Coordinates of C-alpha atoms in Angstrom, one line a residue:
Chain L
M123 CA -34.3 49.9 -7.3
T124 CA -35.0 53.5 -8.4
A125 CA -32.7 55.3 -10.9
Q126 CA -29.6 56.7 -9.3
P127 CA -28.8 60.4 -9.6
T128 CA -25.7 59.3 -11.5
D129 CA -25.3 58.7 -15.2
I130 CA -25.8 55.0 -15.3
A131 CA -29.1 55.1 -17.0
T132 CA -27.9 52.9 -19.9
Y133 CA -27.9 49.9 -17.5
N134 CA -30.3 48.8 -14.9
F135 CA -28.7 49.2 -11.5
A136 CA -26.1 46.4 -11.1
Y137 CA -26.8 45.2 -14.6
L138 CA -29.5 42.6 -13.9
D139 CA -33.1 43.5 -14.2
E140 CA -35.2 43.7 -11.0
Q141 CA -37.1 40.5 -11.6
T142 CA -33.9 38.5 -12.1
K143 CA -32.5 40.0 -8.9
R144 CA -35.6 39.1 -7.0
M145 CA -35.4 35.5 -8.3
I146 CA -31.8 35.2 -7.3
R147 CA -32.5 36.8 -3.9
R148 CA -35.1 34.2 -3.3
A149 CA -32.6 31.4 -4.1
I150 CA -30.1 33.0 -1.8
L151 CA -32.7 33.2 1.0
K152 CA -33.5 29.6 0.5
G153 CA -29.8 28.7 0.5
I154 CA -29.3 30.6 3.8
A155 CA -32.3 28.8 5.3
I156 CA -30.9 25.4 4.4
P157 CA -27.1 25.8 4.9
G158 CA -25.1 23.9 2.3
Y159 CA -28.1 22.9 0.1
Q160 CA -27.7 23.6 -3.6
V161 CA -30.7 25.8 -4.7
P162 CA -31.3 25.7 -8.4
F163 CA -31.8 29.2 -10.0
A164 CA -32.4 30.5 -13.5
S165 CA -28.8 31.6 -14.3
R166 CA -28.7 34.5 -16.8
E167 CA -26.3 35.1 -19.6
M168 CA -23.7 37.6 -18.4
P169 CA -21.3 39.7 -20.4
M170 CA -18.5 37.3 -19.7
P171 CA -17.8 33.6 -20.5
Y172 CA -18.9 30.8 -18.2
G173 CA -16.1 29.9 -15.9
W174 CA -15.1 33.5 -15.4
G175 CA -17.4 34.0 -12.4
T176 CA -20.9 34.4 -13.9
G177 CA -22.4 32.8 -10.8
G178 CA -20.5 35.0 -8.4
V179 CA -21.3 38.1 -10.5
Q180 CA -25.0 37.4 -10.5
V181 CA -25.0 36.9 -6.7
T182 CA -23.1 40.1 -6.1
A183 CA -25.4 42.0 -8.5
S184 CA -28.4 40.8 -6.6
I185 CA -27.2 41.8 -3.2
I186 CA -25.2 44.9 -3.9
G187 CA -26.6 48.3 -3.0
P188 CA -25.3 51.8 -3.7
D189 CA -23.7 52.1 -0.2
D190 CA -21.7 48.8 -0.5
V191 CA -18.0 48.7 -0.8
L192 CA -16.8 46.0 -3.1
K193 CA -13.6 44.0 -3.2
V194 CA -12.9 41.4 -5.8
I195 CA -10.1 38.9 -5.6
D196 CA -8.8 36.2 -7.9
Q197 CA -6.7 33.5 -6.2
G198 CA -6.2 36.0 -3.4
A199 CA -5.0 38.8 -5.7
D200 CA -6.8 42.1 -6.3
D201 CA -4.8 42.9 -9.4
T202 CA -5.4 40.0 -11.8
T203 CA -7.5 40.3 -15.0
N204 CA -10.6 38.7 -13.6
A205 CA -10.6 40.7 -10.4
V206 CA -9.8 44.0 -12.1
S207 CA -12.5 43.4 -14.7
I208 CA -15.3 42.5 -12.3
R209 CA -14.4 45.4 -10.1
A210 CA -14.6 47.7 -13.0
F211 CA -17.8 46.2 -14.1
F212 CA -19.6 46.9 -10.8
K213 CA -18.0 50.4 -10.6
K214 CA -19.6 51.0 -14.0
V215 CA -23.0 49.3 -13.6
A216 CA -23.7 50.0 -9.9
N217 CA -21.5 53.0 -9.3
V218 CA -20.3 51.5 -6.0
T219 CA -17.1 52.3 -4.2
V220 CA -14.5 49.6 -4.8
T221 CA -11.5 48.8 -2.6
T222 CA -8.8 46.3 -2.2
D223 CA -8.9 46.6 1.6
T224 CA -10.4 43.5 3.1
A225 CA -11.4 45.2 6.4
T226 CA -13.5 48.0 4.8
A227 CA -15.2 46.0 2.1
S228 CA -18.8 45.0 2.7
I229 CA -19.0 42.6 -0.2
I230 CA -16.0 40.5 -1.2
Q231 CA -16.4 38.5 -4.4
T232 CA -13.7 35.8 -4.5
R233 CA -12.3 33.3 -6.9
H234 CA -10.8 30.4 -4.9
R235 CA -9.4 32.1 -1.8
I236 CA -10.6 33.5 1.5
P237 CA -8.8 36.6 2.6
E238 CA -6.2 36.2 5.3
H239 CA -7.6 39.2 7.3
P240 CA -10.3 37.8 9.5
L241 CA -13.8 38.6 8.2
T242 CA -16.3 40.3 10.5
A243 CA -20.1 40.2 11.0
G244 CA -21.9 42.2 8.3
Q245 CA -19.4 41.3 5.6
V246 CA -20.5 39.0 2.7
L247 CA -18.1 36.7 0.9
V248 CA -19.3 35.7 -2.6
Y249 CA -17.6 32.7 -4.1
Q250 CA -17.4 31.9 -7.8
V251 CA -18.1 28.2 -8.1
P252 CA -17.3 26.1 -11.2
I253 CA -18.7 22.8 -10.0
P254 CA -21.1 22.9 -7.0
E255 CA -21.7 19.2 -6.7
P256 CA -19.1 17.6 -4.4
L257 CA -20.2 14.1 -5.5
R258 CA -20.0 14.8 -9.3
F259 CA -16.8 12.8 -10.1
L260 CA -17.9 9.9 -7.9
E261 CA -21.5 9.7 -9.2
P262 CA -22.1 11.3 -12.5
R263 CA -25.9 11.1 -12.4
E264 CA -27.4 14.4 -11.1
T265 CA -30.7 12.6 -10.3
E266 CA -28.7 10.2 -8.1
T267 CA -26.5 12.8 -6.4
R268 CA -29.6 14.9 -5.4
K269 CA -31.2 11.8 -3.9
M270 CA -28.0 11.1 -2.0
H271 CA -28.0 14.6 -0.6
A272 CA -31.7 14.2 0.3
L273 CA -31.2 10.9 2.0
E274 CA -27.8 12.0 3.6
E275 CA -26.0 9.1 1.9
Y276 CA -22.4 10.4 2.0
G277 CA -20.5 7.2 2.3
L278 CA -19.2 7.8 -1.3
M279 CA -17.5 11.0 -0.2
H280 CA -15.3 9.0 2.1
V281 CA -14.6 6.5 -0.7
K282 CA -12.8 9.4 -2.5
L283 CA -10.7 10.1 0.7
Y284 CA -10.0 6.4 1.1
E285 CA -8.7 6.3 -2.4
D286 CA -6.4 9.2 -1.7
I287 CA -4.9 7.5 1.3
A288 CA -4.6 4.1 -0.5
K289 CA -2.8 5.8 -3.4
H290 CA -0.8 8.5 -1.7
G291 CA -0.6 7.5 1.9
R292 CA -2.5 10.6 3.0
I293 CA -5.5 12.6 2.0
A294 CA -4.1 14.2 -1.1
T295 CA -7.0 16.4 -1.9
T296 CA -5.7 19.9 -1.5
Y297 CA -8.5 22.1 -2.9
A298 CA -12.2 21.8 -3.2
Y299 CA -11.9 19.7 0.0
P300 CA -15.4 18.5 1.0
V301 CA -17.0 19.9 4.1
K302 CA -20.1 19.1 6.1
V303 CA -22.3 22.1 6.9
E304 CA -24.2 22.3 10.1
G305 CA -24.0 18.5 10.5
R306 CA -26.2 17.9 7.4
Y307 CA -25.2 18.7 3.8
V308 CA -21.9 17.9 2.3
M309 CA -20.7 20.9 0.3
D310 CA -18.0 21.8 -2.1
P311 CA -16.3 24.9 -0.8
S312 CA -15.4 25.8 -4.4
P313 CA -11.8 25.2 -5.4
T314 CA -10.3 27.1 -2.4
P315 CA -7.2 25.5 -1.0
K316 CA -8.0 23.4 2.0
F317 CA -5.9 25.8 3.9
D318 CA -8.9 28.1 3.9
N319 CA -11.4 25.5 5.1
P320 CA -11.0 26.2 8.8
K321 CA -11.8 29.9 8.1
M322 CA -15.3 28.9 7.0
H323 CA -16.0 27.3 10.3
R324 CA -18.2 29.6 12.4
S325 CA -17.2 32.5 10.3
P326 CA -19.0 35.7 11.3
A327 CA -19.4 36.7 7.7
L328 CA -22.2 35.5 5.4
Q329 CA -20.8 33.2 2.7
L330 CA -22.7 32.9 -0.6
F331 CA -21.8 30.6 -3.4
G332 CA -22.8 31.1 -7.0
A333 CA -22.3 28.6 -9.9
G334 CA -23.5 30.3 -13.1
R335 CA -23.0 27.5 -15.6
E336 CA -24.4 24.9 -13.3
K337 CA -27.2 27.2 -12.2
R338 CA -26.9 26.6 -8.4
I339 CA -26.6 28.8 -5.4
Y340 CA -25.8 27.8 -1.9
A341 CA -24.9 29.5 1.3
V342 CA -23.3 29.2 4.7
P343 CA -24.9 31.7 7.2
P344 CA -22.8 33.4 9.8
F345 CA -21.6 31.2 12.7
T346 CA -22.4 27.9 11.0
D347 CA -20.4 24.8 11.6
V348 CA -18.3 23.8 8.6
V349 CA -16.4 20.6 9.2
S350 CA -13.9 19.1 6.8
L351 CA -14.4 15.4 6.2
D352 CA -11.7 13.0 7.3
F353 CA -10.9 9.7 8.9
E354 CA -10.3 9.1 12.6
D355 CA -6.8 7.9 11.9
H356 CA -6.1 10.4 9.1
P357 CA -7.4 13.6 10.5
F358 CA -7.9 16.7 8.3
E359 CA -4.9 19.0 8.2
V360 CA -4.0 22.1 6.2
Q361 CA -1.0 22.8 4.1
T362 CA 2.0 24.2 5.9
F363 CA 4.9 26.1 4.3
D364 CA 8.5 25.8 5.5
Q365 CA 9.3 29.4 4.8
P366 CA 7.6 32.7 5.3
C367 CA 6.5 35.1 2.5
A368 CA 9.6 36.4 0.6
L369 CA 8.2 39.9 0.6
C370 CA 6.5 40.4 3.9
A371 CA 7.8 37.6 6.0
A372 CA 4.3 36.5 7.0
E373 CA 3.9 33.0 8.4
N374 CA 0.8 30.8 8.6
V375 CA -0.6 32.3 5.4
Y376 CA -1.2 30.7 2.0
L377 CA 1.8 31.2 -0.3
D378 CA 2.1 31.2 -4.1
E379 CA 5.2 30.2 -5.9
V380 CA 6.4 32.9 -8.2
I381 CA 9.0 32.2 -10.9
L382 CA 11.6 34.9 -11.1
D383 CA 13.8 34.0 -14.0
D384 CA 14.5 31.1 -16.3
H385 CA 17.4 29.8 -14.2
G386 CA 15.2 28.2 -11.6
G387 CA 14.9 31.3 -9.4
H388 CA 11.6 31.4 -7.5
M389 CA 10.1 32.8 -4.4
F390 CA 7.1 32.1 -2.2
V391 CA 4.8 35.1 -1.6
C392 CA 1.5 35.7 0.0
S393 CA -1.4 34.8 -2.3
D394 CA -3.4 37.5 -0.6
T395 CA -1.9 40.6 -2.1
D396 CA -3.8 43.0 0.1
H397 CA -2.5 41.2 3.2
C398 CA 1.0 41.3 1.9
E399 CA 0.9 45.0 1.0
K400 CA -0.5 45.9 4.4
R401 CA 2.2 44.0 6.2
R402 CA 4.9 45.7 4.1
E403 CA 3.4 49.1 4.9
E404 CA 3.7 48.2 8.5
G405 CA 7.4 47.6 8.0
H406 CA 7.6 43.8 7.8
R407 CA 10.2 42.7 5.3
G408 CA 10.9 39.4 3.7
H409 CA 14.3 38.3 2.5
L410 CA 13.5 39.2 -1.2
A411 CA 11.7 42.5 -0.5
P412 CA 13.0 45.4 -2.6
E413 CA 15.2 48.0 -0.8
T414 CA 13.0 51.0 -1.6
H415 CA 9.5 50.9 -0.3
L416 CA 7.4 50.8 -3.5
A417 CA 5.0 48.0 -2.5
P418 CA 1.8 48.5 -4.6
A419 CA 3.5 49.9 -7.7
N420 CA 5.8 46.9 -7.7
M421 CA 3.1 44.4 -8.3
E422 CA 2.8 43.5 -11.9
P423 CA -0.7 42.3 -12.9
A424 CA -0.8 38.7 -13.8
Q425 CA -1.3 37.8 -17.5
Chain R
M60 CA -33.1 -21.1 14.7
T61 CA -36.3 -19.1 14.5
D62 CA -39.6 -20.5 13.3
E63 CA -40.5 -17.4 11.5
P64 CA -39.7 -16.7 7.9
L65 CA -37.3 -13.9 6.9
L66 CA -39.4 -12.8 3.9
R67 CA -43.0 -13.3 3.2
V68 CA -44.2 -12.7 -0.4
S69 CA -47.9 -12.8 -1.1
A70 CA -49.6 -12.5 -4.5
L71 CA -46.9 -10.4 -6.1
S72 CA -47.7 -9.2 -9.6
K73 CA -46.0 -6.8 -11.9
F74 CA -47.5 -5.8 -15.2
Y75 CA -45.8 -3.7 -17.9
G76 CA -49.0 -2.2 -19.4
S77 CA -50.9 -5.3 -20.6
R78 CA -47.7 -7.4 -20.6
V79 CA -47.1 -9.7 -17.7
G80 CA -43.8 -9.4 -15.8
C81 CA -44.7 -11.8 -13.0
D82 CA -48.1 -12.9 -11.9
N83 CA -49.4 -13.8 -8.5
V84 CA -46.2 -15.1 -6.9
S85 CA -46.3 -16.1 -3.3
F86 CA -43.7 -17.8 -1.1
D87 CA -41.9 -17.6 2.2
L88 CA -38.1 -17.6 2.6
W89 CA -36.6 -18.8 5.8
P90 CA -33.3 -17.6 7.3
G91 CA -30.3 -19.5 5.9
E92 CA -32.3 -20.8 3.0
V93 CA -31.3 -20.6 -0.6
L94 CA -34.1 -20.4 -3.1
A95 CA -33.4 -20.7 -6.8
V96 CA -35.7 -19.2 -9.3
V97 CA -35.3 -20.9 -12.7
G98 CA -37.0 -20.5 -16.0
E99 CA -36.2 -19.5 -19.6
S100 CA -35.4 -15.9 -20.7
G101 CA -38.5 -13.7 -20.4
S102 CA -40.2 -15.9 -17.8
G103 CA -40.2 -13.1 -15.3
K104 CA -37.4 -14.2 -13.0
T105 CA -35.5 -10.9 -13.1
T106 CA -38.7 -8.9 -12.8
L107 CA -39.6 -10.9 -9.6
L108 CA -36.1 -10.4 -8.3
N109 CA -36.2 -6.6 -8.9
C110 CA -39.6 -6.4 -7.2
L111 CA -38.3 -8.3 -4.2
S112 CA -35.2 -6.2 -3.9
T113 CA -37.4 -3.0 -4.2
R114 CA -35.6 -1.9 -7.3
L115 CA -38.9 -2.1 -9.0
L116 CA -42.4 -1.4 -7.5
P117 CA -44.9 -4.3 -8.1
S118 CA -48.3 -3.6 -9.5
S119 CA -50.0 -5.5 -6.7
G120 CA -49.2 -7.8 -3.9
T121 CA -47.1 -7.5 -0.7
A122 CA -43.8 -8.5 0.6
S123 CA -42.8 -8.2 4.2
Y124 CA -39.3 -8.6 5.6
R125 CA -38.4 -9.4 9.2
M126 CA -36.0 -6.7 10.3
R127 CA -33.2 -7.3 12.7
D128 CA -35.5 -6.3 15.6
G129 CA -37.8 -9.1 14.7
Q130 CA -40.6 -6.9 13.4
F131 CA -42.1 -7.6 10.0
R132 CA -42.1 -4.5 7.7
E133 CA -44.0 -4.2 4.5
L134 CA -41.3 -3.5 1.9
Y135 CA -43.4 -1.3 -0.4
R136 CA -44.6 0.9 2.4
M137 CA -41.2 1.8 3.7
S138 CA -39.7 5.1 2.8
E139 CA -37.1 5.3 0.2
A140 CA -34.5 6.2 2.8
E141 CA -35.3 3.0 4.8
R142 CA -35.3 0.8 1.7
R143 CA -31.9 2.2 0.6
F144 CA -30.5 1.7 4.1
L145 CA -31.8 -1.9 4.0
M146 CA -30.2 -2.4 0.6
R147 CA -26.7 -1.4 1.8
T148 CA -26.8 -3.0 5.2
D149 CA -29.0 -6.1 5.6
W150 CA -29.2 -7.0 1.9
G151 CA -26.9 -7.7 -0.9
F152 CA -27.5 -7.6 -4.6
V153 CA -25.1 -9.5 -6.9
H154 CA -25.5 -8.5 -10.5
Q155 CA -24.9 -10.7 -13.5
N156 CA -22.6 -8.1 -14.9
P157 CA -20.1 -7.1 -12.2
A158 CA -19.7 -3.7 -13.8
D159 CA -23.3 -2.9 -12.7
G160 CA -22.5 -3.7 -9.1
L161 CA -19.0 -2.4 -8.7
R162 CA -17.5 1.0 -9.0
M163 CA -15.1 0.4 -11.8
T164 CA -13.0 3.5 -11.3
V165 CA -12.2 3.1 -7.6
S166 CA -9.9 0.5 -6.1
A167 CA -10.9 -3.0 -5.0
G168 CA -10.4 -2.0 -1.3
A169 CA -12.6 1.1 -1.7
N170 CA -15.3 -1.1 -3.4
V171 CA -15.4 -3.4 -0.4
G172 CA -15.1 -0.5 2.1
E173 CA -17.8 1.6 0.6
R174 CA -20.7 0.0 2.5
L175 CA -18.7 0.3 5.7
M176 CA -18.2 4.0 5.1
A177 CA -21.8 4.4 4.2
V178 CA -22.9 3.1 7.6
G179 CA -20.5 5.5 9.3
D180 CA -17.2 3.7 9.6
R181 CA -14.6 6.5 9.8
H182 CA -11.4 4.6 10.6
Y183 CA -9.2 4.1 7.6
G184 CA -7.0 1.4 9.1
K185 CA -10.0 -0.7 10.2
I186 CA -11.8 -0.3 6.9
R187 CA -8.7 -1.5 5.1
A188 CA -8.2 -4.4 7.4
T189 CA -11.7 -5.5 6.8
A190 CA -11.2 -5.2 3.1
V191 CA -8.1 -7.3 3.2
D192 CA -9.9 -9.9 5.1
W193 CA -12.8 -10.0 2.7
L194 CA -10.6 -10.1 -0.4
S195 CA -8.8 -13.1 1.0
R196 CA -12.2 -14.8 1.7
V197 CA -13.1 -14.5 -1.9
E198 CA -9.6 -15.6 -3.0
I199 CA -8.3 -12.3 -4.3
E200 CA -4.6 -11.7 -3.3
E201 CA -4.0 -8.9 -0.9
D202 CA -1.6 -7.1 -3.2
R203 CA -4.5 -6.5 -5.6
I204 CA -6.3 -4.3 -3.1
D205 CA -5.3 -1.0 -4.7
D206 CA -6.1 -2.1 -8.2
E207 CA -9.2 -1.0 -10.0
P208 CA -11.7 -3.7 -10.9
R209 CA -11.1 -2.8 -14.6
A210 CA -7.8 -4.7 -14.2
F211 CA -9.5 -7.8 -12.9
S212 CA -10.7 -10.8 -14.9
G213 CA -14.4 -11.6 -15.1
G214 CA -14.3 -14.2 -12.3
M215 CA -12.3 -11.9 -10.0
R216 CA -14.8 -9.1 -10.6
Q217 CA -17.6 -11.3 -9.7
R218 CA -15.8 -12.4 -6.5
L219 CA -15.1 -8.8 -5.7
Q220 CA -18.8 -8.0 -6.1
I221 CA -19.7 -10.7 -3.7
A222 CA -17.2 -9.4 -1.1
R223 CA -18.5 -5.9 -1.5
N224 CA -22.0 -7.2 -0.8
L225 CA -21.2 -9.4 2.1
V226 CA -19.0 -7.0 4.0
T227 CA -21.8 -5.6 6.2
G228 CA -23.0 -9.0 7.1
P229 CA -26.3 -9.0 5.3
R230 CA -28.9 -11.6 6.0
L231 CA -30.4 -11.7 2.6
V232 CA -28.6 -11.7 -0.8
F233 CA -30.2 -11.4 -4.2
M234 CA -28.3 -12.9 -7.0
D235 CA -29.1 -12.4 -10.7
E236 CA -27.3 -15.1 -12.8
P237 CA -24.2 -14.9 -10.6
T238 CA -22.2 -17.2 -12.8
G239 CA -23.5 -15.9 -16.2
G240 CA -20.8 -15.3 -18.7
L241 CA -18.0 -17.2 -16.8
D242 CA -16.3 -20.2 -18.2
V243 CA -17.1 -23.5 -16.5
S244 CA -13.9 -23.9 -14.4
V245 CA -14.3 -20.3 -13.1
Q246 CA -18.0 -21.0 -12.5
A247 CA -17.2 -24.1 -10.5
R248 CA -14.9 -22.2 -8.3
L249 CA -17.3 -19.4 -7.8
L250 CA -20.1 -21.8 -7.0
D251 CA -17.9 -23.5 -4.5
L252 CA -17.0 -20.2 -2.9
L253 CA -20.6 -19.1 -2.8
R254 CA -21.8 -22.3 -1.3
G255 CA -19.1 -22.1 1.4
L256 CA -20.0 -18.4 2.2
V257 CA -23.7 -19.1 2.3
T258 CA -23.2 -22.0 4.8
D259 CA -20.6 -20.2 6.9
L260 CA -22.6 -17.0 7.2
G261 CA -26.1 -18.5 7.4
L262 CA -27.2 -16.3 4.5
A263 CA -30.6 -16.5 3.0
A264 CA -30.4 -16.0 -0.8
I265 CA -32.7 -15.8 -3.8
V266 CA -30.7 -16.9 -6.8
V267 CA -32.1 -16.3 -10.3
T268 CA -30.6 -18.5 -12.9
H269 CA -31.4 -20.3 -16.1
D270 CA -28.7 -22.9 -15.3
L271 CA -30.3 -25.9 -13.5
A272 CA -26.8 -27.0 -12.4
V273 CA -26.3 -23.8 -10.5
A274 CA -29.7 -24.3 -8.8
R275 CA -28.9 -27.9 -7.9
L276 CA -25.6 -26.9 -6.4
L277 CA -26.6 -23.8 -4.5
S278 CA -30.2 -24.1 -3.5
Q279 CA -32.4 -26.1 -1.2
R280 CA -35.6 -25.1 -2.8
M281 CA -36.6 -23.9 -6.2
M282 CA -39.3 -22.3 -8.1
V283 CA -39.8 -22.8 -11.8
M284 CA -41.3 -19.9 -13.7
K285 CA -42.9 -19.7 -17.1
D286 CA -44.7 -16.7 -18.6
G287 CA -44.6 -14.8 -15.3
R288 CA -46.2 -17.6 -13.3
V289 CA -44.7 -20.1 -10.9
V290 CA -45.5 -23.5 -12.5
E291 CA -43.8 -25.7 -10.0
S292 CA -42.0 -25.3 -6.7
G293 CA -40.5 -27.6 -4.1
L294 CA -37.2 -29.0 -2.8
T295 CA -34.5 -28.7 -5.5
D296 CA -33.7 -32.3 -5.6
R297 CA -37.3 -33.3 -5.8
V298 CA -38.1 -30.9 -8.6
L299 CA -35.0 -31.8 -10.6
D300 CA -35.3 -35.6 -10.1
D301 CA -39.1 -35.9 -10.3
P302 CA -40.4 -32.9 -12.3
R303 CA -44.2 -32.9 -12.3
A304 CA -45.3 -29.9 -14.4
P305 CA -44.9 -30.5 -18.2
Y306 CA -42.8 -27.4 -18.6
T307 CA -40.4 -28.5 -15.8
Q308 CA -40.1 -31.9 -17.4
L309 CA -39.2 -30.2 -20.7
L310 CA -36.7 -28.0 -18.9
V311 CA -35.0 -30.8 -17.1
S312 CA -34.8 -33.0 -20.2
S313 CA -33.3 -30.1 -22.1
I314 CA -30.1 -30.2 -20.1
L315 CA -27.2 -31.0 -22.4
Q316 CA -25.6 -34.3 -21.5
V317 CA -21.8 -34.2 -22.0

């Protein structure tokens, strides 16, 4: 990438050097060619600690161009520390336009949520992944799990689900719920709530997963089958909420519990802040929504 | 009953550098037959067992196995995927130490059900019913089904390991000192159970043991190994009652009389 006419000469465009970006792009292309397969890559040190999204940041840095519009969410929120920092980082090192609007973003880097607003063709969703190996806690040997992926030996994955039912009477896994991609590889969808699993299935957007500490990249190309594992007599089902969002009255969205005081007061609000704000701008009001319309200014950043 | 063997082993050798693991071992194993391999520590019994169960590749020699379709397949020419599939469907492997053959951190039911799920069973109720059935066949109470094997005694763990191996209805089971480390009364019950299961299911088994009593009780035929070579083989009763090779005579006469 050539130098931009802007004053960002102190960094290479998007922070990473060009060779690194090429290396990561090759890993991404391989990942796209083999949906769900974990491609090893030479993860770089990033100016942030492991576990804060170094994998996602490297993927984003490798695919972002000057014309892209970037949105970053952390557990659905645009205004938490991680999201704000990563957005500011790319604004500085790539000089790209940033947004909180899901529909207009071309790249959405996410930590553990898929936006409620349906994604469209041409958008890229970049996941930050802490543990890419779905079999990790069942089989600790990496040599063995890679062999199991290669030979498609996934009986063990169902052992975990069996254990859930035996212990809790139902499949109690609520996040990082294992999926099978394009009928072949079993994949960890990163710790998104299983509520979001159906959104991955045949999504028109490209989905890229980066695990910086574990040095793995994997991908789900657009319109790819992503099926959550289950039993015939215990089918996959998503979380349901018995009340709508307290601020925007949205139903069938993923809600967060927010503690209001130290007397047990709490409310359930959309985890997707952009979705919630849009709905309130449209005039939807939940039972705890403030009287005056001050939606965005009202939201305190999480600590 | 078929007139063809289940397993044909011919001139099997395994060398660790210049050291001999096992040398030039040949035999046939017929369906429903239990073969005991006896010998002292370091005589190559376990090396032989590991070669036969494809956990170890031999230095030379061949072993062919008659698949369920009646065709003989050369074990060491099969792809790893085929071998592993064979291992978890048509074969069983009972380790001396149950912790090697069990998943100690998942429940007994899941341990038994794992093979079923590995071959594509996706109905929780049926898997659990099969697990209950198998636990009762190896004399583990039904209410222990959700306990982890860590909470089991040594004898129970060994029985659980046997159930886990037999659940897919294998035709050939490898056992490495199945009663090792168990006290005699538990050994006796386990042997009784094994003998019953082997007869009921028509299993063929290769049992490695240093305990001649185990060989006497379980097997119809036995091979005596020394320094990696087979020094004597024949019907178990014949070998034990009328040992011919000097080493076998030594072995038989070394049995402690109580």
